[in-house]
Amino acid sequence: MFNELIELYTKGDTNKLSSKLLHSSAWKQHDFTAYGDMQTEKLWLKSLEQFGFLTLTKQLAVQGSSYSSIYFELSDNEGKSVSVTCFFEHNNLHIKRLHCIIDTLGLSKLMDKTAEQIVAQLPAADPLLLSQFDHQLHPQSYHAMPVDVCEMPQGINDVVTQWWSIWQDKQFANIENVYQPKAEINIAGFDSSEGLTALRTFQLKLHNRMNRSYCQLENICFDRQQNTVAVQWHVDGDYLDSGEIKRIRIPVLSLLSIDNNAIIEEQLQVDWLAICKNFNLTHPFV
Amino acid sequence: MSSTQKNTITQVHWQPLTKLLAPSGKKQQALVGFDDEFIDIVDYIIRITHRIWEQKNVGLCYDYYGEVCPVFTLGGYSECVEQVVQNTLKTIAAFPDRSLIGENVIWKEEEDKTYYSSHLITSIMTNTGNSDFGVATNNTGRVTTIADCVCFENKIIKEWLVRDNSFLIAQLGIDLIDAAINFAQLNPNETFKQWYLDEFDRVRATKHRTPLTLTSEDWTTEHFVKSWAQTLFNQKQFSTLNDFYHVAAAHQWPGGRKSTGLAQISGTLIQWLAQCPDAKMTIDHTAVVGFDEDTIDIAIRWSVAGTYSPHLQRLATLKGNRFFVLACTHMRVKNKKIIKEVTVFDEISLYANIIRESGMSLPQLAQGA
């Protein structure tokens, strides 16, 4: 199904991908969930208008048994690019639910548009009603760990568990343990591959921009052939925006490539402008 | 019923619509008195829904609904097929492109030879006509509905219908309390008023303090569901969430409440229950079918009754009024833990009933509220 997804954007092959969807398939993009041909097709056509028919320049795939994920970059002749990550539930014949995250900050550079101009083009997000909850990791409380959502070999599970601890426990010391020193790390919206220091700085800024930030695992898929892992997760928190506190949720897809019990590549995908639109936040986010 | 169950009846989850509309399998259930074309109760529900709603053959209601067919919703009560036809036509007129995407049908063969079906539906619809919500907005919205039906000899003879109207109007750009004030001005019939009072009293009579612990040894679906209601909703023991939900369970409640995992689910339930702190819950019907080797799907119809304690300033004057909810839940349970839950009820009607009963006249946003 990876080819069908890529060819939607590189060739505009809507028929091939449509044949992989069910009447009840859901396609979430820019934090808006589309159901049925009418809504899904509208999202596709807008994407084709914005970044269709470019050249595939990079991909990282995670082929799982019932969930799979793919990250890919599409570039124009001037070397400007946009990245797309899809995480989806499937039965090898059809896709049931797909979450697509587009790097909209990269898209604004590709299209030579301001962030505000891109925000104006995005669909209205699903109206979420985010609950207040106790975000603390009490000794007797239960919080999802990688082992709870995906069966992986011990060595891979150890790496992913340490990686998750960086986010959930804010255990920054794990960064040096879990990443290879020259790991390629790309954070959506930021200049590519700035390494471990940039990752640490980004995480600190993200958490410090919010009160009561809490990271929740949703799903993980694992590719035994490639030793790649895709993690679907989100951050909830109280965002401090010009003196006002806004309850927000940041959906994230992280694709990890692991070698010799260390992460050698991470693609961290966030649709920053969709979040700005959804929660009426000022840009830049961090 | 155990935590696993074999199921050879039509399953909607992975089926393309073309196959659902032209089933090629053998007849799976006796379906006495049903048209020969239907191979099982799921097939019956999926195809008649498609014909009536998506193909807009509204008149087929005469074929597939009983002449007398009580339909219970939190917003009103209707009793005959003529009202079903009229309500269907009105909805299609206000939302002409409404699609009904069947997500799941959970069913049960009852002892009285009827079939009970619980149909989870996602609809996409554009509000191009005036409706009970107000004037047309021309916006498109998504809404989740659960229709619980009693089916007998090719006809639906009783129905409980719940729709997540508060999520729909949030997309249409309509304020929840404004919509509730509009709904409160509708005058439901006497049967509804009596049903509402009777149901409230019935649910309030629940003995909510009796412990109902859940152990792995005595796990049955019935016990699991009753314990879920008693422990979480009646006794408010939120530290036991781990007994019922997987640590990364996906939880969808009305009005756009989407949670993942125990902390968020706990927050959703606590905040919702806080507006009715003496809430009592009854489980009114349970159906269960197998989904795959180690997963089952459970459909629950339930009610909650108590005293309203407003969390919204605009409704502060309604403190102490009756609070009553008719709701349906679909849950997917794997290895005895809920991995996915969709709960549906109509929040607009919930608040509309409170406003109407109070006899108060509340201002809308446009009137300076």
XYZ file of C-alpha atoms in Angstrom:
655
model
C 0.000 0.000 0.000
C 3.057 2.250 0.288
C 3.230 2.625 -3.505
C -0.424 3.629 -3.716
C 0.108 6.302 -1.072
C 3.219 7.713 -2.745
C 1.673 7.624 -6.208
C -1.318 9.574 -5.007
C 1.026 12.525 -4.565
C 3.631 11.897 -7.280
C 1.246 10.857 -10.072
C -2.188 11.903 -8.871
C -3.320 8.263 -9.001
C -6.518 8.592 -7.006
C -8.127 5.435 -8.402
C -5.432 3.093 -7.176
C -5.606 4.429 -3.642
C -9.419 4.627 -3.663
C -9.517 0.904 -4.374
C -7.693 0.354 -1.082
C -10.264 2.262 0.940
C -13.562 1.005 2.328
C -16.844 2.891 2.536
C -16.114 3.101 6.273
C -12.448 4.119 6.001
C -11.394 7.251 7.863
C -8.595 9.555 6.668
C -7.299 12.045 9.227
C -5.207 14.938 7.943
C -4.588 18.407 9.426
C -6.477 17.125 12.526
C -9.637 16.780 10.447
C -11.134 13.319 9.967
C -12.644 12.651 6.563
C -15.109 9.831 5.925
C -16.415 8.701 2.575
C -15.314 9.538 -0.976
C -16.525 13.115 -0.941
C -14.496 14.281 2.037
C -11.398 12.167 1.440
C -11.138 13.156 -2.203
C -11.344 16.823 -1.269
C -8.313 16.443 1.005
C -6.376 14.647 -1.724
C -7.153 17.256 -4.362
C -6.043 20.077 -2.078
C -2.777 18.246 -1.358
C -2.213 17.710 -5.083
C -2.758 21.393 -5.702
C -0.269 22.267 -2.953
C 2.502 19.715 -3.453
C 1.427 17.218 -6.087
C 3.580 15.760 -8.879
C 6.944 16.338 -7.172
C 9.794 13.849 -7.039
C 10.139 11.255 -4.311
C 13.533 11.895 -2.703
C 13.440 9.913 0.535
C 11.336 7.317 2.306
C 11.332 5.302 5.509
C 8.778 2.500 5.778
C 7.488 0.362 8.620
C 5.573 -2.678 7.397
C 3.605 -4.188 10.270
C 1.003 -6.956 10.244
C -2.071 -4.875 11.011
C -0.611 -1.375 11.273
C 1.973 0.142 8.934
C 3.572 3.513 8.485
C 5.585 5.427 5.921
C 7.516 8.682 5.918
C 8.438 10.221 2.592
C 9.827 13.455 1.221
C 8.788 15.073 -2.044
C 11.094 17.654 -3.637
C 10.868 20.198 -6.407
C 13.553 21.156 -8.925
C 15.036 23.745 -6.585
C 15.579 21.182 -3.843
C 12.763 22.480 -1.646
C 10.758 19.655 -0.099
C 7.788 18.677 2.003
C 7.457 15.559 4.139
C 4.419 13.346 4.674
C 3.937 10.588 7.246
C 1.078 8.095 7.206
C 0.215 5.624 9.971
C -2.598 3.247 9.097
C -4.614 0.217 10.139
C -4.959 -2.360 7.361
C -5.618 -5.997 6.549
C -3.235 -6.080 3.565
C -6.218 -5.509 1.270
C -7.802 -2.380 2.627
C -6.972 0.578 4.824
C -9.462 1.108 7.642
C -8.064 4.192 9.379
C -5.210 6.400 8.268
C -3.544 9.274 10.048
C -1.595 11.528 7.681
C 0.672 14.232 9.076
C 2.105 16.773 6.668
C 4.942 19.098 7.624
C 2.993 22.279 6.942
C 5.907 24.521 7.917
C 7.962 22.784 5.217
C 4.975 23.207 2.922
C 4.898 26.965 3.497
C 8.581 27.180 2.486
C 7.970 24.975 -0.555
C 5.052 27.129 -1.685
C 6.674 30.447 -0.734
C 3.642 31.225 1.396
C 3.452 32.610 4.898
C 2.315 30.410 7.756
C -0.912 32.430 7.906
C -1.603 31.786 4.225
C -1.184 28.036 4.718
C -3.336 28.081 7.859
C -6.103 29.697 5.828
C -6.007 26.783 3.375
C -6.338 24.066 6.012
C -9.699 22.439 6.781
C -11.378 23.143 10.114
C -10.125 20.556 12.583
C -12.382 18.139 14.435
C -13.792 20.114 17.381
C -12.181 18.387 20.337
C -13.327 18.801 23.909
C -10.146 18.076 25.844
C -10.642 16.999 29.419
C -8.631 18.115 32.373
C -6.982 15.166 34.077
C -4.288 14.229 36.544
C -1.155 14.105 34.402
C 1.170 13.007 37.200
C 2.918 9.661 37.073
C 1.782 8.396 40.471
C 3.419 5.206 41.771
C 0.098 3.359 41.596
C -1.145 4.744 38.290
C -0.909 3.018 34.935
C 0.529 4.646 31.841
C 1.023 2.965 28.494
C 4.507 1.682 27.713
C 5.697 0.379 24.351
C 5.371 -3.219 25.528
C 1.660 -2.616 26.156
C 0.880 -1.782 22.553
C 3.344 -3.741 20.415
C 5.217 -7.000 20.597
C 8.855 -6.408 19.680
C 12.122 -8.325 20.210
C 13.691 -7.582 23.598
C 16.522 -5.420 22.236
C 14.189 -3.275 20.129
C 11.694 -2.980 22.962
C 14.461 -1.790 25.296
C 15.478 0.941 22.855
C 11.897 2.083 22.235
C 11.140 2.025 25.972
C 14.163 4.229 26.699
C 13.164 6.506 23.836
C 9.625 6.783 25.224
C 11.045 7.604 28.668
C 12.701 10.689 27.160
C 9.230 11.970 26.309
C 6.994 10.600 29.035
C 9.390 10.878 32.003
C 11.371 13.799 30.548
C 14.445 11.629 31.075
C 16.851 13.573 28.885
C 19.853 11.541 29.986
C 18.505 8.711 27.820
C 19.207 10.714 24.673
C 22.876 9.840 24.767
C 22.138 6.180 25.520
C 19.500 5.530 22.942
C 20.718 7.461 19.890
C 23.825 6.789 17.876
C 26.028 9.920 18.233
C 25.635 10.799 14.543
C 21.992 9.817 14.263
C 19.968 11.620 11.589
C 17.150 13.431 13.361
C 14.579 15.466 11.511
C 11.940 17.466 13.349
C 9.101 18.704 11.172
C 9.375 22.411 10.575
C 12.982 22.669 11.651
C 16.069 22.520 9.519
C 17.014 18.930 8.913
C 19.406 16.688 10.764
C 20.689 18.972 13.476
C 21.526 16.120 15.795
C 21.092 15.337 19.457
C 21.601 18.853 20.814
C 18.858 20.233 18.591
C 16.548 17.411 19.654
C 17.157 18.127 23.335
C 16.647 21.856 22.826
C 13.420 21.228 20.953
C 12.047 18.980 23.692
C 12.879 21.446 26.423
C 11.271 24.314 24.538
C 8.162 22.238 23.833
C 7.657 21.197 27.444
C 8.484 24.657 28.777
C 5.948 26.261 26.462
C 3.258 24.249 28.241
C 2.156 23.563 31.772
C 1.211 20.040 32.785
C 2.448 18.462 29.543
C 1.632 14.779 29.297
C 2.692 12.311 26.606
C 0.319 9.472 25.709
C 1.153 6.486 23.529
C -1.542 5.508 21.053
C -0.033 2.804 18.889
C 3.221 1.299 17.650
C 4.054 -0.798 14.621
C 7.293 -2.651 14.044
C 9.003 -3.922 10.895
C 11.059 -7.053 11.583
C 12.862 -6.908 8.237
C 13.978 -3.296 8.443
C 14.227 -2.849 12.232
C 12.057 0.214 11.908
C 9.420 1.349 14.371
C 6.577 3.835 14.001
C 5.030 5.399 17.080
C 1.702 7.205 17.094
C 1.395 9.420 20.159
C 0.347 12.834 21.374
C 1.127 15.514 23.911
C -1.621 17.153 25.980
C -0.946 20.302 27.946
C -1.849 23.839 28.893
C -0.268 26.078 26.282
C 0.805 29.528 27.417
C -0.164 31.956 24.683
C 0.239 35.677 25.426
C -0.867 35.266 29.017
C -3.786 33.016 28.095
C -3.868 29.302 28.948
C -5.212 27.030 26.221
C -5.733 23.293 26.608
C -4.170 21.697 23.540
C -3.271 18.338 21.998
C -0.307 17.812 19.667
C -0.536 14.630 17.554
C 2.900 13.211 16.690
C 4.193 10.406 14.495
C 7.763 9.272 15.148
C 9.523 6.871 12.807
C 12.666 5.273 14.190
C 15.307 3.272 12.415
C 17.313 1.094 14.800
C 20.662 -0.563 14.301
C 22.819 -2.307 16.840
C 20.485 -1.306 19.700
C 20.663 2.406 18.908
C 18.488 4.785 16.943
C 20.264 5.803 13.757
C 17.431 7.841 12.272
C 14.309 9.546 13.578
C 11.650 11.384 11.643
C 9.463 13.332 14.073
C 6.391 14.543 12.260
C 4.049 17.229 13.538
C 1.557 19.378 11.632
C 2.339 22.623 13.467
C 0.068 24.862 11.441
C -2.936 22.554 11.880
C -2.363 22.822 15.637
C -2.157 26.600 15.398
C -5.441 26.649 13.461
C -7.172 24.112 15.712
C -6.401 25.892 18.971
C -6.091 29.434 17.670
C -2.411 29.689 18.630
C 0.089 32.209 17.434
C 2.915 31.015 15.220
C 5.702 29.961 15.795
C 4.714 27.271 18.255
C 8.107 26.908 19.947
C -20.459 -15.296 27.759
C -16.675 -15.650 27.776
C -14.045 -13.173 26.657
C -13.813 -14.864 23.249
C -16.595 -15.913 20.915
C -16.733 -17.432 17.442
C -18.848 -15.432 15.016
C -19.822 -16.576 11.518
C -22.412 -13.850 10.943
C -21.607 -10.948 8.601
C -18.950 -8.636 10.003
C -18.914 -5.091 8.733
C -15.418 -3.978 9.762
C -13.353 -5.096 6.744
C -16.128 -5.545 4.175
C -16.280 -3.327 1.082
C -19.726 -1.801 0.609
C -20.205 -3.658 -2.689
C -19.933 -6.981 -0.870
C -22.176 -5.865 1.955
C -24.871 -4.893 -0.540
C -24.590 -8.125 -2.511
C -23.746 -10.848 -0.006
C -22.734 -14.133 -1.584
C -22.562 -16.285 1.524
C -25.043 -18.904 2.685
C -27.950 -18.080 4.960
C -26.520 -18.000 8.476
C -29.626 -17.569 10.612
C -33.195 -18.856 10.453
C -34.688 -15.337 10.224
C -38.244 -16.680 10.347
C -40.634 -14.295 8.612
C -37.848 -12.208 7.038
C -37.433 -11.811 3.280
C -35.425 -14.689 1.790
C -32.791 -12.323 0.412
C -31.347 -11.629 3.882
C -28.681 -14.069 5.028
C -28.441 -12.852 8.616
C -29.578 -10.023 10.875
C -26.501 -7.895 10.134
C -27.170 -8.171 6.411
C -30.810 -7.146 7.038
C -29.825 -4.049 9.018
C -27.063 -2.927 6.646
C -29.110 -3.312 3.487
C -32.380 -1.789 4.704
C -30.475 1.180 6.154
C -28.718 1.714 2.816
C -31.972 1.481 0.883
C -33.935 3.861 3.101
C -31.248 6.460 3.785
C -28.535 6.412 1.144
C -30.836 5.470 -1.751
C -33.500 7.698 -0.182
C -36.353 5.210 -0.579
C -38.086 6.695 2.437
C -41.293 4.808 1.643
C -39.502 1.528 2.345
C -40.041 2.362 6.015
C -43.553 0.966 5.423
C -41.977 -2.377 4.513
C -39.318 -2.489 7.194
C -40.992 -0.825 10.211
C -43.971 -2.188 12.127
C -47.219 -0.253 11.895
C -46.773 0.349 15.621
C -43.112 0.964 16.336
C -42.158 2.835 19.512
C -39.019 4.892 18.886
C -37.338 6.281 21.988
C -34.916 9.174 21.833
C -33.859 11.642 24.488
C -35.505 14.357 22.406
C -38.901 12.800 21.852
C -41.022 9.711 21.295
C -42.779 8.460 18.194
C -44.962 5.434 17.883
C -45.988 4.682 14.332
C -44.387 4.144 10.970
C -45.965 7.325 9.617
C -43.899 9.367 12.073
C -40.755 7.436 11.114
C -41.386 8.308 7.444
C -42.071 11.960 8.216
C -39.020 12.362 10.471
C -36.794 10.634 7.907
C -38.013 12.938 5.152
C -37.491 16.052 7.290
C -33.920 15.044 8.132
C -33.045 14.292 4.506
C -34.496 17.649 3.471
C -32.322 19.511 5.983
C -29.252 17.348 5.221
C -29.767 16.183 1.616
C -26.357 14.550 1.151
C -26.473 12.599 4.409
C -24.490 9.391 4.136
C -24.903 6.511 6.568
C -21.657 4.622 6.904
C -22.249 1.413 8.817
C -19.334 0.914 11.224
C -20.593 -2.091 13.157
C -23.687 -4.125 13.939
C -23.715 -6.003 17.244
C -26.686 -8.294 17.636
C -28.436 -10.765 19.894
C -31.070 -13.436 19.317
C -33.570 -12.956 22.137
C -35.582 -15.648 23.903
C -38.833 -14.258 22.464
C -37.566 -15.020 18.908
C -36.870 -11.374 18.134
C -33.459 -10.118 17.030
C -31.845 -7.173 18.782
C -29.398 -5.144 16.693
C -27.178 -2.266 17.731
C -25.991 -0.351 14.656
C -23.068 2.074 14.944
C -23.215 4.610 12.130
C -21.048 7.511 11.011
C -22.833 10.118 8.923
C -21.445 12.951 6.877
C -24.035 15.591 6.113
C -24.345 19.166 4.921
C -26.886 21.388 6.644
C -28.491 23.097 3.649
C -32.006 23.290 5.072
C -33.532 24.637 8.268
C -33.840 22.069 11.048
C -34.613 21.768 14.757
C -31.041 23.039 15.327
C -31.948 26.362 13.730
C -31.544 27.975 10.314
C -29.394 26.297 7.657
C -25.656 26.825 8.150
C -24.496 25.244 4.859
C -21.682 23.614 6.801
C -20.812 19.939 6.583
C -20.503 17.868 9.717
C -19.849 14.349 10.933
C -22.031 12.627 13.488
C -22.045 9.268 15.237
C -25.363 7.512 15.761
C -26.265 4.240 17.444
C -29.629 2.717 16.568
C -30.741 -0.144 18.799
C -33.601 -2.029 17.136
C -35.834 -4.961 17.971
C -36.478 -6.833 14.718
C -39.233 -9.377 14.144
C -40.467 -10.946 10.906
C -38.767 -8.465 8.574
C -39.775 -5.388 10.543
C -38.305 -3.141 13.184
C -40.851 -3.119 15.970
C -39.045 -1.041 18.600
C -36.064 1.327 18.512
C -33.839 3.356 20.807
C -31.973 6.027 18.840
C -29.059 8.100 20.132
C -27.053 10.677 18.176
C -24.018 12.744 19.118
C -25.740 16.001 18.239
C -23.413 18.200 20.283
C -20.432 17.111 18.150
C -22.428 17.739 14.978
C -23.458 21.281 15.871
C -19.910 22.162 16.942
C -18.928 21.559 13.306
C -21.969 23.406 11.981
C -21.054 26.461 14.058
C -24.061 26.303 16.389
C -23.687 26.899 20.122
C -24.685 23.941 22.335
C -26.802 25.898 24.808
C -28.463 27.934 22.052
C -29.451 24.666 20.383
C -30.717 23.282 23.695
C -32.840 26.412 24.227
C -34.313 25.900 20.730
C -34.989 22.217 21.445
C -36.586 23.100 24.799
C -39.249 25.071 22.966
C -40.422 21.906 21.187
C -43.256 20.301 23.078
C -42.841 16.520 23.283
C -45.937 14.341 23.519
C -47.430 13.031 26.746
C -46.006 9.538 26.210
C -42.489 10.998 26.166
C -43.115 13.025 29.304
C -44.396 9.970 31.181
C -41.553 7.770 29.848
C -39.017 10.387 30.954
C -40.395 10.491 34.511
C -40.785 6.708 34.745
C -37.268 6.109 33.473
C -35.840 8.671 35.866
C -37.534 6.984 38.839
C -36.500 3.521 37.661
C -32.841 4.453 37.407
C -32.851 6.364 40.695
C -34.033 3.207 42.471
C -30.739 1.468 41.663
C -28.789 0.209 44.666
C -25.532 1.919 43.898
C -23.493 1.003 46.974
C -23.360 -2.758 46.458
C -19.791 -3.686 45.483
C -19.432 -5.647 42.272
C -15.797 -6.619 41.999
C -14.352 -8.076 38.855
C -11.925 -10.981 38.925
C -10.325 -12.871 36.102
C -11.766 -16.171 37.357
C -15.430 -15.189 37.210
C -15.131 -13.049 34.064
C -18.236 -13.048 31.896
C -19.441 -10.331 29.568
C -22.514 -9.696 31.696
C -20.477 -9.434 34.868
C -17.885 -7.225 33.183
C -20.529 -4.785 31.941
C -22.413 -4.664 35.248
C -19.163 -4.172 37.132
C -18.104 -1.405 34.695
C -21.349 0.440 35.445
C -21.391 -0.175 39.172
C -17.721 0.504 39.886
C -17.054 3.483 37.632
C -20.396 5.258 37.305
C -22.273 4.338 40.468
C -19.367 4.157 42.895
C -16.940 6.505 41.113
C -13.916 4.278 41.827
C -11.656 5.653 39.145
C -8.500 3.928 40.300
C -10.100 0.692 39.053
C -10.096 1.913 35.444
C -7.194 -0.438 34.877
C -9.537 -3.384 35.535
C -11.702 -2.368 32.598
C -9.601 -0.421 30.089
C -6.351 -1.175 28.307
C -3.664 1.384 29.132
C -3.861 2.776 25.593
C -7.625 2.371 25.095
C -9.266 4.788 22.643
C -12.335 6.430 24.141
C -14.848 8.571 22.247
C -17.626 10.371 24.134
C -20.130 12.944 22.888
C -19.273 16.521 22.050
C -15.731 15.769 20.804
C -14.391 14.142 23.971
C -11.591 11.955 22.626
C -9.279 10.276 25.072
C -6.505 7.729 24.934
C -5.291 5.863 27.974
C -6.349 5.754 31.588
C -5.426 9.279 32.692
C -7.444 10.949 29.930
C -10.391 8.549 30.245
C -10.456 9.163 33.977
C -10.527 12.913 33.358
C -13.373 12.612 30.855
C -15.535 10.508 33.177
C -14.854 12.616 36.272
C -15.632 15.879 34.489
C -18.793 14.511 32.897
C -20.065 12.947 36.126
C -19.304 16.100 38.114
C -22.338 17.770 36.520
C -24.476 15.027 38.090
C -22.520 14.000 41.181
C -25.245 11.697 42.533
C -25.581 9.917 39.162
C -26.891 6.382 39.131
C -26.542 4.124 36.135
C -28.496 1.104 34.957
C -27.515 -1.324 32.240
C -30.657 -1.747 30.155
C -29.466 -4.125 27.447
C -26.276 -5.950 26.527
C -25.355 -7.762 23.322
C -22.029 -9.380 22.478
C -20.510 -10.862 19.337
C -17.050 -12.166 18.500
C -14.779 -9.888 16.485
C -11.660 -12.017 16.043
C -9.864 -14.794 17.908
C -9.295 -12.907 21.129
C -11.572 -9.902 20.732
C -15.290 -9.369 21.296
C -17.618 -6.467 20.561
C -20.148 -5.464 23.212
C -23.147 -3.175 22.710
C -24.662 -1.646 25.825
C -27.751 0.485 26.199
C -27.700 2.352 29.483
C -29.318 5.149 31.425
C -28.053 7.650 33.970
C -30.259 9.665 36.338
C -29.461 12.152 39.053
C -29.492 15.786 40.058
C -28.073 18.456 37.798
C -25.157 20.447 39.172
C -24.306 22.929 36.399
C -20.742 23.258 35.197
C -21.709 25.893 32.652
C -22.381 29.399 33.961
C -25.219 29.901 31.487
C -27.090 26.989 33.060
C -26.350 27.895 36.684
C -30.009 28.654 37.455
C -30.960 25.063 36.601
C -29.172 23.554 39.610
C -31.158 20.779 41.278
C -33.249 19.745 38.266
C -33.615 16.207 36.982
C -30.664 14.974 34.895
C -31.456 11.986 32.694
C -29.478 10.376 29.882
C -30.332 7.587 27.452
C -27.082 6.318 25.949
C -25.528 3.513 23.941
C -21.955 2.276 24.028
C -20.024 0.035 21.662
C -16.860 -1.391 23.147
C -14.224 -3.664 21.686
C -12.737 -5.903 24.364
C -9.455 -7.759 23.911
C -8.047 -10.049 26.570
C -10.754 -8.818 28.958
C -9.861 -5.122 28.586
C -11.624 -2.420 26.567
C -9.353 -1.316 23.725
C -11.878 0.946 22.029
C -15.094 2.566 23.208
C -17.621 4.738 21.431
C -20.358 6.175 23.622
C -23.219 8.152 22.134
C -25.980 10.262 23.631
C -27.675 13.499 22.707
C -26.302 16.321 24.859
C -28.577 18.898 23.244
C -31.677 16.997 24.323
C -30.146 16.334 27.735
C -29.887 20.074 28.422
C -33.128 20.867 26.545
C -35.084 18.554 28.851
C -33.572 20.228 31.913
C -34.386 23.702 30.553
C -37.958 22.721 29.612
C -38.656 21.079 32.972
C -37.389 24.144 34.812
C -39.896 26.340 32.995
C -37.222 29.050 32.779
C -36.592 31.234 29.772
C -32.871 31.395 29.089
C -31.277 33.924 26.731
C -29.348 32.801 23.663
C -25.945 34.195 22.695
C -27.549 36.602 20.242
C -29.715 37.894 23.086
C -26.658 38.785 25.134
C -26.068 35.573 27.075
